[in-house]
Short mmCIF file of C-alpha atoms in Angstrom, two decimals:
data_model
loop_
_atom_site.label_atom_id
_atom_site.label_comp_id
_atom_site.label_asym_id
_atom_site.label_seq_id
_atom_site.Cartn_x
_atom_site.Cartn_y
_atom_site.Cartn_z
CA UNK A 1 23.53 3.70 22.36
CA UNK A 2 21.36 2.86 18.95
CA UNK A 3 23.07 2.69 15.66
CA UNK A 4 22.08 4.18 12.68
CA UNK A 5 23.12 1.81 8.70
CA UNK A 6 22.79 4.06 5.64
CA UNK A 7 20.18 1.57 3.24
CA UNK A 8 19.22 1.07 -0.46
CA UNK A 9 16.45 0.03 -0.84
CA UNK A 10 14.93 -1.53 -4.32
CA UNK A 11 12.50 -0.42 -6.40
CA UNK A 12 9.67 -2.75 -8.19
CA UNK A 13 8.50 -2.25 -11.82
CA UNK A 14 5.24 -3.30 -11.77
CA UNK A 15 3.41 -2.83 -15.00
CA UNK A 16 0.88 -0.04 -12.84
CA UNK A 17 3.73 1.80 -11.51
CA UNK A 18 4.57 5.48 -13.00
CA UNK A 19 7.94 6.13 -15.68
CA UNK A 20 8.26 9.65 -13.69
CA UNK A 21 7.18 10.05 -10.05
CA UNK A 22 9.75 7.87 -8.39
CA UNK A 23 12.93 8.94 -10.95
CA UNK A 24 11.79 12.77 -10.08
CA UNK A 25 12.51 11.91 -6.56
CA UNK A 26 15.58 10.39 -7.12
CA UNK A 27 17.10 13.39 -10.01
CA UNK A 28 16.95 10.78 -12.51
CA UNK A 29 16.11 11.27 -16.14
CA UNK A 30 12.72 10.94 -17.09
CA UNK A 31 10.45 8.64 -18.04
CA UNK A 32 12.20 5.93 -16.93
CA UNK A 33 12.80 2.85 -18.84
CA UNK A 34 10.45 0.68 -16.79
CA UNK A 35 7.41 1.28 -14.73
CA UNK A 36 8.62 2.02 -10.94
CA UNK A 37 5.51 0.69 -8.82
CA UNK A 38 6.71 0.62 -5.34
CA UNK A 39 10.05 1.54 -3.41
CA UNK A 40 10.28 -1.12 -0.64
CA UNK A 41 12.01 -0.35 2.65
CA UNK A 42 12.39 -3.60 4.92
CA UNK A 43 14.14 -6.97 5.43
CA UNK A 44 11.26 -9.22 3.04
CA UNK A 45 13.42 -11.84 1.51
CA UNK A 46 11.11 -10.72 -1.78
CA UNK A 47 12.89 -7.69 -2.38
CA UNK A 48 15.38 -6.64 1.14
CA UNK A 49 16.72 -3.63 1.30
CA UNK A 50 21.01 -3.21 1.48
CA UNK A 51 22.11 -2.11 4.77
CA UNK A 52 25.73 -0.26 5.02
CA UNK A 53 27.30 -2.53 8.06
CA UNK A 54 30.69 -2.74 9.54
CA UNK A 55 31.20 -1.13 6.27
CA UNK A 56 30.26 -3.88 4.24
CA UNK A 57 26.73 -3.82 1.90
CA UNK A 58 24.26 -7.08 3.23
CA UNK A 59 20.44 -7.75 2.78
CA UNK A 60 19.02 -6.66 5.74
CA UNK A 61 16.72 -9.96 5.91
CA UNK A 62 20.27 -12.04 6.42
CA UNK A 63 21.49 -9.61 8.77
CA UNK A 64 18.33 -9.99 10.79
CA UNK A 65 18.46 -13.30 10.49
CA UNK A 66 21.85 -13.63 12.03
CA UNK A 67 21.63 -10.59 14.74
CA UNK A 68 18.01 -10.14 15.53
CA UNK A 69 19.56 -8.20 18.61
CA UNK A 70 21.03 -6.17 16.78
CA UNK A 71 18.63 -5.10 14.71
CA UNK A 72 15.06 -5.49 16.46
CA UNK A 73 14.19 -4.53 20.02
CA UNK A 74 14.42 -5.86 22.61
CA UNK A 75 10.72 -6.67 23.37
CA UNK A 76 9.43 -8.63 20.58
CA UNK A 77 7.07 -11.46 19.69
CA UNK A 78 9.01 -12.99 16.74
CA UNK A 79 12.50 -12.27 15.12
CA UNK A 80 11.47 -10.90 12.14
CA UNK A 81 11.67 -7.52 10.64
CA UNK A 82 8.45 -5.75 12.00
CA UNK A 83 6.95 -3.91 9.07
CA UNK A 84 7.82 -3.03 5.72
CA UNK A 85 7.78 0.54 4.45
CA UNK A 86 6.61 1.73 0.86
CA UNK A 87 6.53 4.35 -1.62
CA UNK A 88 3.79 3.91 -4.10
CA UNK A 89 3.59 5.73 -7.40
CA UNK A 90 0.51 4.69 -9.32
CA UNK A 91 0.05 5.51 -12.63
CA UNK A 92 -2.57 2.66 -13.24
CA UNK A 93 -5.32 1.50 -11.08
CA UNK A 94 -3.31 -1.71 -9.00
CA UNK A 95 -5.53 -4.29 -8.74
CA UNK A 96 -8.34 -5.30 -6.60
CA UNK A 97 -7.11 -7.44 -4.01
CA UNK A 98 -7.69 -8.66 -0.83
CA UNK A 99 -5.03 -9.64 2.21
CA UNK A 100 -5.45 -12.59 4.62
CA UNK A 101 -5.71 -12.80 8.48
CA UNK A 102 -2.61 -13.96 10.98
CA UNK A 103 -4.48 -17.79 11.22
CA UNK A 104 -5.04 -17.36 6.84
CA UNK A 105 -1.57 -16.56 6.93
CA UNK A 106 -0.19 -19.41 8.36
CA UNK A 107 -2.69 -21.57 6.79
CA UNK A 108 -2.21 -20.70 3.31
CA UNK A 109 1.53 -20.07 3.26
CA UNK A 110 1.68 -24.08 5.24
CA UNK A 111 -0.73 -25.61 2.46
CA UNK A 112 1.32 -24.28 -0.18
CA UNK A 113 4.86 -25.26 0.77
CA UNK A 114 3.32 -28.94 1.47
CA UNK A 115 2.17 -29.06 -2.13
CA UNK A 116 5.18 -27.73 -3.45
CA UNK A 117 4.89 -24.14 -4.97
CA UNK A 118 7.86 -22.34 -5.72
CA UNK A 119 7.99 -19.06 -3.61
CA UNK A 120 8.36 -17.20 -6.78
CA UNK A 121 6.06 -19.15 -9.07
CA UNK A 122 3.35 -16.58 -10.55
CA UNK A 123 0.57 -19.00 -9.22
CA UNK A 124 1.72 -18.52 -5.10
CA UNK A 125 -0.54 -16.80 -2.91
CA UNK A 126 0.78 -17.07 -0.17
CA UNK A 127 4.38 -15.94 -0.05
CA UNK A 128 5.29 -15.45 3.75
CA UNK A 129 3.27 -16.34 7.38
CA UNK A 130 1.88 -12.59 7.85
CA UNK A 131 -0.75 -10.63 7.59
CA UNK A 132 -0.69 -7.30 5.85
CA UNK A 133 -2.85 -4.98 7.59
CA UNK A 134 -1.68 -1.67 5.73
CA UNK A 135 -1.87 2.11 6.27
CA UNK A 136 -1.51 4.69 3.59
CA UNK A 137 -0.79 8.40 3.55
CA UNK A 138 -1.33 9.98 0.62
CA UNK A 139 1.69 12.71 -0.90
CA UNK A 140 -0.40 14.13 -3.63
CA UNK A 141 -3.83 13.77 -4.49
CA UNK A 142 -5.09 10.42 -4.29
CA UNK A 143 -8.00 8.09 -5.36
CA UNK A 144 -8.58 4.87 -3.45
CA UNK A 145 -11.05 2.27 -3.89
CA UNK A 146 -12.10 0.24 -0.39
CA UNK A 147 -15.05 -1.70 0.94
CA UNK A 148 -18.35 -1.84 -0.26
CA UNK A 149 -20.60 1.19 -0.83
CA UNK A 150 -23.75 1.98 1.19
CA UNK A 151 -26.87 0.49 -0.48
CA UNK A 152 -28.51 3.47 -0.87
CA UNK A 153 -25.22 4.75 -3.31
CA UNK A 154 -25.33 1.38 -4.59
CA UNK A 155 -29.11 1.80 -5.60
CA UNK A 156 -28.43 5.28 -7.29
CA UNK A 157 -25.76 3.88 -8.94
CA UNK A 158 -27.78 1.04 -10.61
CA UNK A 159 -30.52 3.39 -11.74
CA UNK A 160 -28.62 6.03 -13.48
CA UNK A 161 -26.12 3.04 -15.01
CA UNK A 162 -29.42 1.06 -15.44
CA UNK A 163 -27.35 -1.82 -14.08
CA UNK A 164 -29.92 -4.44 -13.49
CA UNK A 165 -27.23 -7.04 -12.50
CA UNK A 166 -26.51 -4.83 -9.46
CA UNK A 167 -29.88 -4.16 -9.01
CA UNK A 168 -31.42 -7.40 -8.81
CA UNK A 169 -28.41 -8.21 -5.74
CA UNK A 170 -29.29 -4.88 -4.25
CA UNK A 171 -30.23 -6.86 -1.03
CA UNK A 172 -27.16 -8.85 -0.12
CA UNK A 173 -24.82 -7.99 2.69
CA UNK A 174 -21.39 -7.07 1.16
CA UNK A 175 -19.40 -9.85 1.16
CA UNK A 176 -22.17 -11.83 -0.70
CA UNK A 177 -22.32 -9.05 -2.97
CA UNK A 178 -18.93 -9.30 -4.05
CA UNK A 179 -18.92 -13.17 -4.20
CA UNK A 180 -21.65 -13.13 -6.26
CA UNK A 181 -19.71 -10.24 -8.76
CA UNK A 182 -16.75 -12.47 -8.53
CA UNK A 183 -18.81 -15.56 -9.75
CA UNK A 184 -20.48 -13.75 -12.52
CA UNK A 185 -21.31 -15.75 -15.50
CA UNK A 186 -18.76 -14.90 -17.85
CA UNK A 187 -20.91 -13.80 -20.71
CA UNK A 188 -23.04 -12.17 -18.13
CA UNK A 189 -20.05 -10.17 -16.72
CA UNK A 190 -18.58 -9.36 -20.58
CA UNK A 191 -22.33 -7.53 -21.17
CA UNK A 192 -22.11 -5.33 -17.97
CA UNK A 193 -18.68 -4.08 -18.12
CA UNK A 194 -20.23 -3.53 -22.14
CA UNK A 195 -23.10 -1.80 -20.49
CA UNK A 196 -21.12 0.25 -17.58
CA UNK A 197 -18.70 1.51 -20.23
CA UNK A 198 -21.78 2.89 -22.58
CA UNK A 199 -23.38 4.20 -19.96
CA UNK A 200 -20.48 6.31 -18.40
CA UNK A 201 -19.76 8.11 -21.61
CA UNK A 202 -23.48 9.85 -20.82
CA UNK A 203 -22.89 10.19 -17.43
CA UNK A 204 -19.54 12.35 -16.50
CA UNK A 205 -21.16 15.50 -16.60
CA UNK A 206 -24.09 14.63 -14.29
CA UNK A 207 -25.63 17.03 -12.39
CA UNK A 208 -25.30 13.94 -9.42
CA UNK A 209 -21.30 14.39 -8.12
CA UNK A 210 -21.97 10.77 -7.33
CA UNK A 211 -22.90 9.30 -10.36
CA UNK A 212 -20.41 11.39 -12.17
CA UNK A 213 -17.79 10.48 -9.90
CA UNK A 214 -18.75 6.69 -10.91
CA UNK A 215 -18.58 7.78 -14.05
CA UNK A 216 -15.39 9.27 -14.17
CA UNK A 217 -14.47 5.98 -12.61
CA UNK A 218 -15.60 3.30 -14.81
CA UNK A 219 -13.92 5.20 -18.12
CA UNK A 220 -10.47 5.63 -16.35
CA UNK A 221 -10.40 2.28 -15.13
CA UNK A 222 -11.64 0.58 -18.66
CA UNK A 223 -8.76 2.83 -20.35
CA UNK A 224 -6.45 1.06 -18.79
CA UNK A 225 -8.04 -2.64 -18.25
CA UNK A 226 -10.10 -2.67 -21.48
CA UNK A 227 -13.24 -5.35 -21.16
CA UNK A 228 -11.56 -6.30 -17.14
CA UNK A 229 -14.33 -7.74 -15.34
CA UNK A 230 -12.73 -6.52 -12.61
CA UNK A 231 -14.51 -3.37 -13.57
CA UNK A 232 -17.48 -4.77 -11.55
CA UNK A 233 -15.84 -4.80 -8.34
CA UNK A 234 -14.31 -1.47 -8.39
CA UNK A 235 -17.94 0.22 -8.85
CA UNK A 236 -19.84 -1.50 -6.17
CA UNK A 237 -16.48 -0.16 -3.83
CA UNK A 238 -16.03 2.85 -1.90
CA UNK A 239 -14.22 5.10 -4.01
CA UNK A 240 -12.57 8.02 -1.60
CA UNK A 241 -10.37 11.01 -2.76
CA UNK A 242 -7.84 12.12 -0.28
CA UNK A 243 -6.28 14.83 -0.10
CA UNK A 244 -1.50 14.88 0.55
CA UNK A 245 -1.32 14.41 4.44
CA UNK A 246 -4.87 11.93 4.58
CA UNK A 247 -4.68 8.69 5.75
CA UNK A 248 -6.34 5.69 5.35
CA UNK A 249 -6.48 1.85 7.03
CA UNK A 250 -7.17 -1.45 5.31
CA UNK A 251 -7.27 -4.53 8.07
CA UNK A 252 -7.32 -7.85 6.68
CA UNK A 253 -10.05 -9.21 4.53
CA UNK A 254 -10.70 -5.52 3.20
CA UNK A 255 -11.23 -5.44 -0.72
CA UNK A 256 -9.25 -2.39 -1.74
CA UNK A 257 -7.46 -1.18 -4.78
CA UNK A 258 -5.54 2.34 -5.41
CA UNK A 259 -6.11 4.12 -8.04
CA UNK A 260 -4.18 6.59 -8.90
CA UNK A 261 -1.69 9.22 -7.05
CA UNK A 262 1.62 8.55 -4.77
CA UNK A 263 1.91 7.91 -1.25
CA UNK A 264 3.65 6.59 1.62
CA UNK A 265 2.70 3.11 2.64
CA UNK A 266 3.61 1.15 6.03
CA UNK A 267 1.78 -2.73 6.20
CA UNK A 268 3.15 -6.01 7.95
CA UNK A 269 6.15 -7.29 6.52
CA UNK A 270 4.21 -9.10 3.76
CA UNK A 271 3.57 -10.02 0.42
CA UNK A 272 0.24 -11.77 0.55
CA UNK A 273 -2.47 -11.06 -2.11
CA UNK A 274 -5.37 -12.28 -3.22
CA UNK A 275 -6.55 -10.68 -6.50
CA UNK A 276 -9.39 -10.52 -8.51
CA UNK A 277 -8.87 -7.91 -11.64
CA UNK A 278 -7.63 -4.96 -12.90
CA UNK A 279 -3.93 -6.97 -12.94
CA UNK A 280 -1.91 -9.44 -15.56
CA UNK A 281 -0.77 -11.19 -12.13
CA UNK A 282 -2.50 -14.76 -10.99
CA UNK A 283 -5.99 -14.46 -10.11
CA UNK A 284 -7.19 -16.32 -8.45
CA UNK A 285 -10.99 -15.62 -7.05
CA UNK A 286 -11.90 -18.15 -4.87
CA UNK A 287 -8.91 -17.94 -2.51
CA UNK A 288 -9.97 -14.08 -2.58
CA UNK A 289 -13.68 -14.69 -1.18
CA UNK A 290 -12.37 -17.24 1.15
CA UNK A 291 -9.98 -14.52 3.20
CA UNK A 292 -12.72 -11.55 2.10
CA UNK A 293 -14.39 -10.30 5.89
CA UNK A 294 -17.61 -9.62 6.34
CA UNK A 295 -18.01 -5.97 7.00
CA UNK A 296 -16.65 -3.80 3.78
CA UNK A 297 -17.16 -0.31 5.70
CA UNK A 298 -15.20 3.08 4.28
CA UNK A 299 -12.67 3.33 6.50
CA UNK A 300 -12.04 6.77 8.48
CA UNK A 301 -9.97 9.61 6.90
CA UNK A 302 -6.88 10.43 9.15
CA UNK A 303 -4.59 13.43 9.72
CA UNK A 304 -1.35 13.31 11.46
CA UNK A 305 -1.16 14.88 14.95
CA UNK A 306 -0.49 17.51 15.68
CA UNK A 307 -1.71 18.68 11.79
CA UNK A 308 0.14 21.91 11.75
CA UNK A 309 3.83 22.26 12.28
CA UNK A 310 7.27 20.64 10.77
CA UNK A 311 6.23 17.17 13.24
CA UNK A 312 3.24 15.29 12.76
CA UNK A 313 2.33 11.60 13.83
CA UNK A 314 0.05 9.30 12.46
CA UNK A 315 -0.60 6.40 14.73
CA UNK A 316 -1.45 2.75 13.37
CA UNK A 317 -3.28 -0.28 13.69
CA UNK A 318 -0.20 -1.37 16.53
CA UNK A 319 0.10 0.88 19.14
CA UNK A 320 4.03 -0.17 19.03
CA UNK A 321 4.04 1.13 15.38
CA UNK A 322 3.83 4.97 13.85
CA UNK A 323 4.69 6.85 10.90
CA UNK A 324 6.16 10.33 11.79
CA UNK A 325 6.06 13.15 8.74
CA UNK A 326 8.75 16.26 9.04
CA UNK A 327 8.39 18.92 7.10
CA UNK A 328 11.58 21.27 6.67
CA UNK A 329 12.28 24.78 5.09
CA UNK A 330 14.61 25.33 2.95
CA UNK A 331 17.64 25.65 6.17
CA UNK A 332 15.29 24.45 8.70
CA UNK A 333 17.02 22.08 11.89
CA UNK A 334 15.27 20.25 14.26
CA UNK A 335 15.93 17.74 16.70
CA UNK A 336 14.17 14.76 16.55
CA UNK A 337 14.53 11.36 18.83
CA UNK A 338 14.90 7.71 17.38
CA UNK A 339 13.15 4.52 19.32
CA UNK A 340 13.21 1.16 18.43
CA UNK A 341 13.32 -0.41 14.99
CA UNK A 342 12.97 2.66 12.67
CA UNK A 343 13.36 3.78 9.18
CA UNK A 344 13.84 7.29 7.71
CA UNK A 345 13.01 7.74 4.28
CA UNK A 346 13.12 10.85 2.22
CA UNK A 347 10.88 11.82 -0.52
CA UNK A 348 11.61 15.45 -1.22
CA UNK A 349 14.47 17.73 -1.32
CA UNK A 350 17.31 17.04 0.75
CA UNK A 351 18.58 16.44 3.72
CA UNK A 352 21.35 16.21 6.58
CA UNK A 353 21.32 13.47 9.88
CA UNK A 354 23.65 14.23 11.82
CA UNK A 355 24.65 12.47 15.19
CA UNK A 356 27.05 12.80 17.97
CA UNK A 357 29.90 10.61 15.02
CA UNK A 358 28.39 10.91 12.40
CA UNK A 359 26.56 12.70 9.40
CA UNK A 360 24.56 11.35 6.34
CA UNK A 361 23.92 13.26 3.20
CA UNK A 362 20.11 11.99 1.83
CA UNK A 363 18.10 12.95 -1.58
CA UNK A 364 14.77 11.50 -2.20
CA UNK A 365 13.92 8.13 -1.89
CA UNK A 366 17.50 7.32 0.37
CA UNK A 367 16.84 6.20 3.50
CA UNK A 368 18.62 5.31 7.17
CA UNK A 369 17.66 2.78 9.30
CA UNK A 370 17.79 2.80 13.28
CA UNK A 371 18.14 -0.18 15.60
CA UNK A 372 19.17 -0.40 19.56
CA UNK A 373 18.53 2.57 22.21
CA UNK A 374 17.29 5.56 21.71
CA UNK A 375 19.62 8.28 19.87
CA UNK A 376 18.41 11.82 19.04
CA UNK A 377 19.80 13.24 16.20
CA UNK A 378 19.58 16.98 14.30
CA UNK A 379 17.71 16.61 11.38
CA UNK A 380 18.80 19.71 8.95
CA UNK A 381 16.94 20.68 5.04
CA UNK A 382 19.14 21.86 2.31
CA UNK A 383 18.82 24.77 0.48
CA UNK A 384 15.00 23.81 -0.63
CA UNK A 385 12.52 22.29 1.45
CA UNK A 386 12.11 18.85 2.60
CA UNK A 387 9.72 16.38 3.30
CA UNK A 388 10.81 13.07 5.56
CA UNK A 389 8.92 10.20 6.64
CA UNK A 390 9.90 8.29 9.70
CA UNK A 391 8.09 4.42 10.24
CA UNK A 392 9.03 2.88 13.97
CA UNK A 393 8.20 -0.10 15.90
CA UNK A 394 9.38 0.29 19.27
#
């Protein structure tokens, strides 16, 4: 048989993070006293999540540590936690930022414990061994920036915003594109964020959805990053709306950034970043184009399968990894079957677990882990409808 901990799980108040979406979730008063960012579900000594065990409360990274079979299956490559599980809630662009390969990893995180950089100093990259490939699925609507945009958008782009610095590099492939942005003269780069910002104010009622779009872009971004050169970066990206239930995947070495909305997030268990704007965090530009990959493509726009229904699955970059979305009326049961390492998280209403010894109570943002065998459980909404989210590695 599995076994199922009740968790807590902590939230971080990152200065882009929203004083109302993640307190509405959890029936607190709003706005909150501090920005809440990100709701982390996972064992990464940064910020573990509490596990209810044996009935005593323990950061699921020690426990881990000292039972990894207990808590991880049995088939595994490593014994560490396998992924780490987020709710984002983004009031302010995050910044643009970049995440390393396995072998950067490694690499970077080695370098920087020989020359002696505190894990928490503000100046450390590389804060773990792993690579953060990430999925996200947005909850309401959402704006993302990824890649770099097709030169043909780029080229409309520089005419209407008669920005000749993009125009004269209208040639390069995009990760010399972006190095070249990156290494921008600073006077040079002070005059086109200048020039972008003018131009935008004549440009967000264009006829061309494109350039308006751009637009719309550049004067939300400079309200909250005022004179941020990173405002160069974020208009040569892709900039893609999607719609609650879409999905989108970054791999390593993608240059993304999300802009605004909520959503569910599931990555590697890491906390590597490279950044280079839009943040008051360490920048720091050249370790960025050093992990950036060559091909900056959009990424394809994903729906959970099947689409209709209270069960959905998205699948991920791991075919041993999935995020499962359940949708309950108000009333509404269903059975539904744990595997492997998984976590349930809810982010609406409420709503009863209930197995063959047990039954847990959970409001939004609470959470249960499962570890062992597979247990199947009836999953039960209160008296409104609810919304679950279910990340396993099996």
């Amino acid at each position: 048989m599995g076994e199922i901990f009740p968790l807590k799980n902590p939230i971080q108040n990152y200065a882009w993070g929203s004083h109302t979406i993640l307190g509405r979730m959890r029936n607190v008063s709003v706005p909150t006293e501090q920005p809440e960012a990100e709701l982390w579900v996972g064992a990464h000594p940064a910020a573990p999540s509490v596990a209810t065990v044996d009935q005593q409360a323990q950061a699921l990274n020690t426990l881990v540590a000292d039972q990894p079979d207990r808590f991880l299956p049995a088939e595994r490559a490593a014994d560490w936690f396998p992924f780490l599980f987020k709710i984002l809630a983004i009031e302010a662009p995050l910044s643009i930022q970049v995440h390393p390969t396995p072998e950067q990893a490694i690499a970077g995180f080695e370098d920087e414990q020989a020359r002696g950089i505190a894990l928490d100093a503000p100046n450390r990259n590389y804060k773990d061994r792993y690579s953060k490939p990430e999925t996200v699925i947005a909850l309401t609507d959402m704006q993302v920036l990824t890649g770099v945009r097709e030169t043909e958008q780029l080229r409309v782009l520089a005419r209407f915003f008669e920005a000749h610095w993009l125009s004269e590099r209208l040639g390069l492939e995009p990760k010399a594109l972006l190095t070249e942005i990156i290494r921008m003269e600073q006077t040079q780069a002070d005059d086109a964020v200048e020039a972008l910002v003018a131009a935008a104010a004549s440009l967000v009622d264009s006829e061309d959805a494109l350039v308006a779009d751009a637009a719309r872009l550049v004067q939300h971004v400079h309200a909250k990053y005022p004179g941020d050169r990173g405002l160069l970066v974020a208009f040569v990206m892709n900039l893609l709306h999607l719609a609650p239930g879409d999905s989108a995947f970054t791999p390593d070495g993608q240059v993304h950034a999300y802009v605004s909305g909520s959503a569910i997030e599931l990555m590697n268990p890491s906390d590597n970043v490279m950044r280079a704007g839009l943040t008051s965090k360490h920048i720091d530009s050249e370790e960025l184009i050093k992990v950036l990959g060559e091909k900056q493509s959009a990424p394809i726009i994903a729906r959970p399968a099947p689409e209709e229904g209270p069960v959905g699955v998205y699948a991920m970059w791991d075919e041993r990894m999935s995020v499962t979305r359940i949708a309950l009326n108000a009333g509404q049961e269903l059975e539904y079957t744990f595997a492997g390492t998984s976590a349930l998280l809810v982010v609406s209403g409420q709503a009863q677990v209930a197995t063959a010894s047990a039954e847990y109570e959970l409001a939004g943002t609470e959470s249960l882990l499962h570890a062992g065998e597979a247990d199947t459980v009836t999953l039960r909404a209160g008296d409104q409808p609810a919304q679950l989210y279910i990340a396993a590695y099996v």
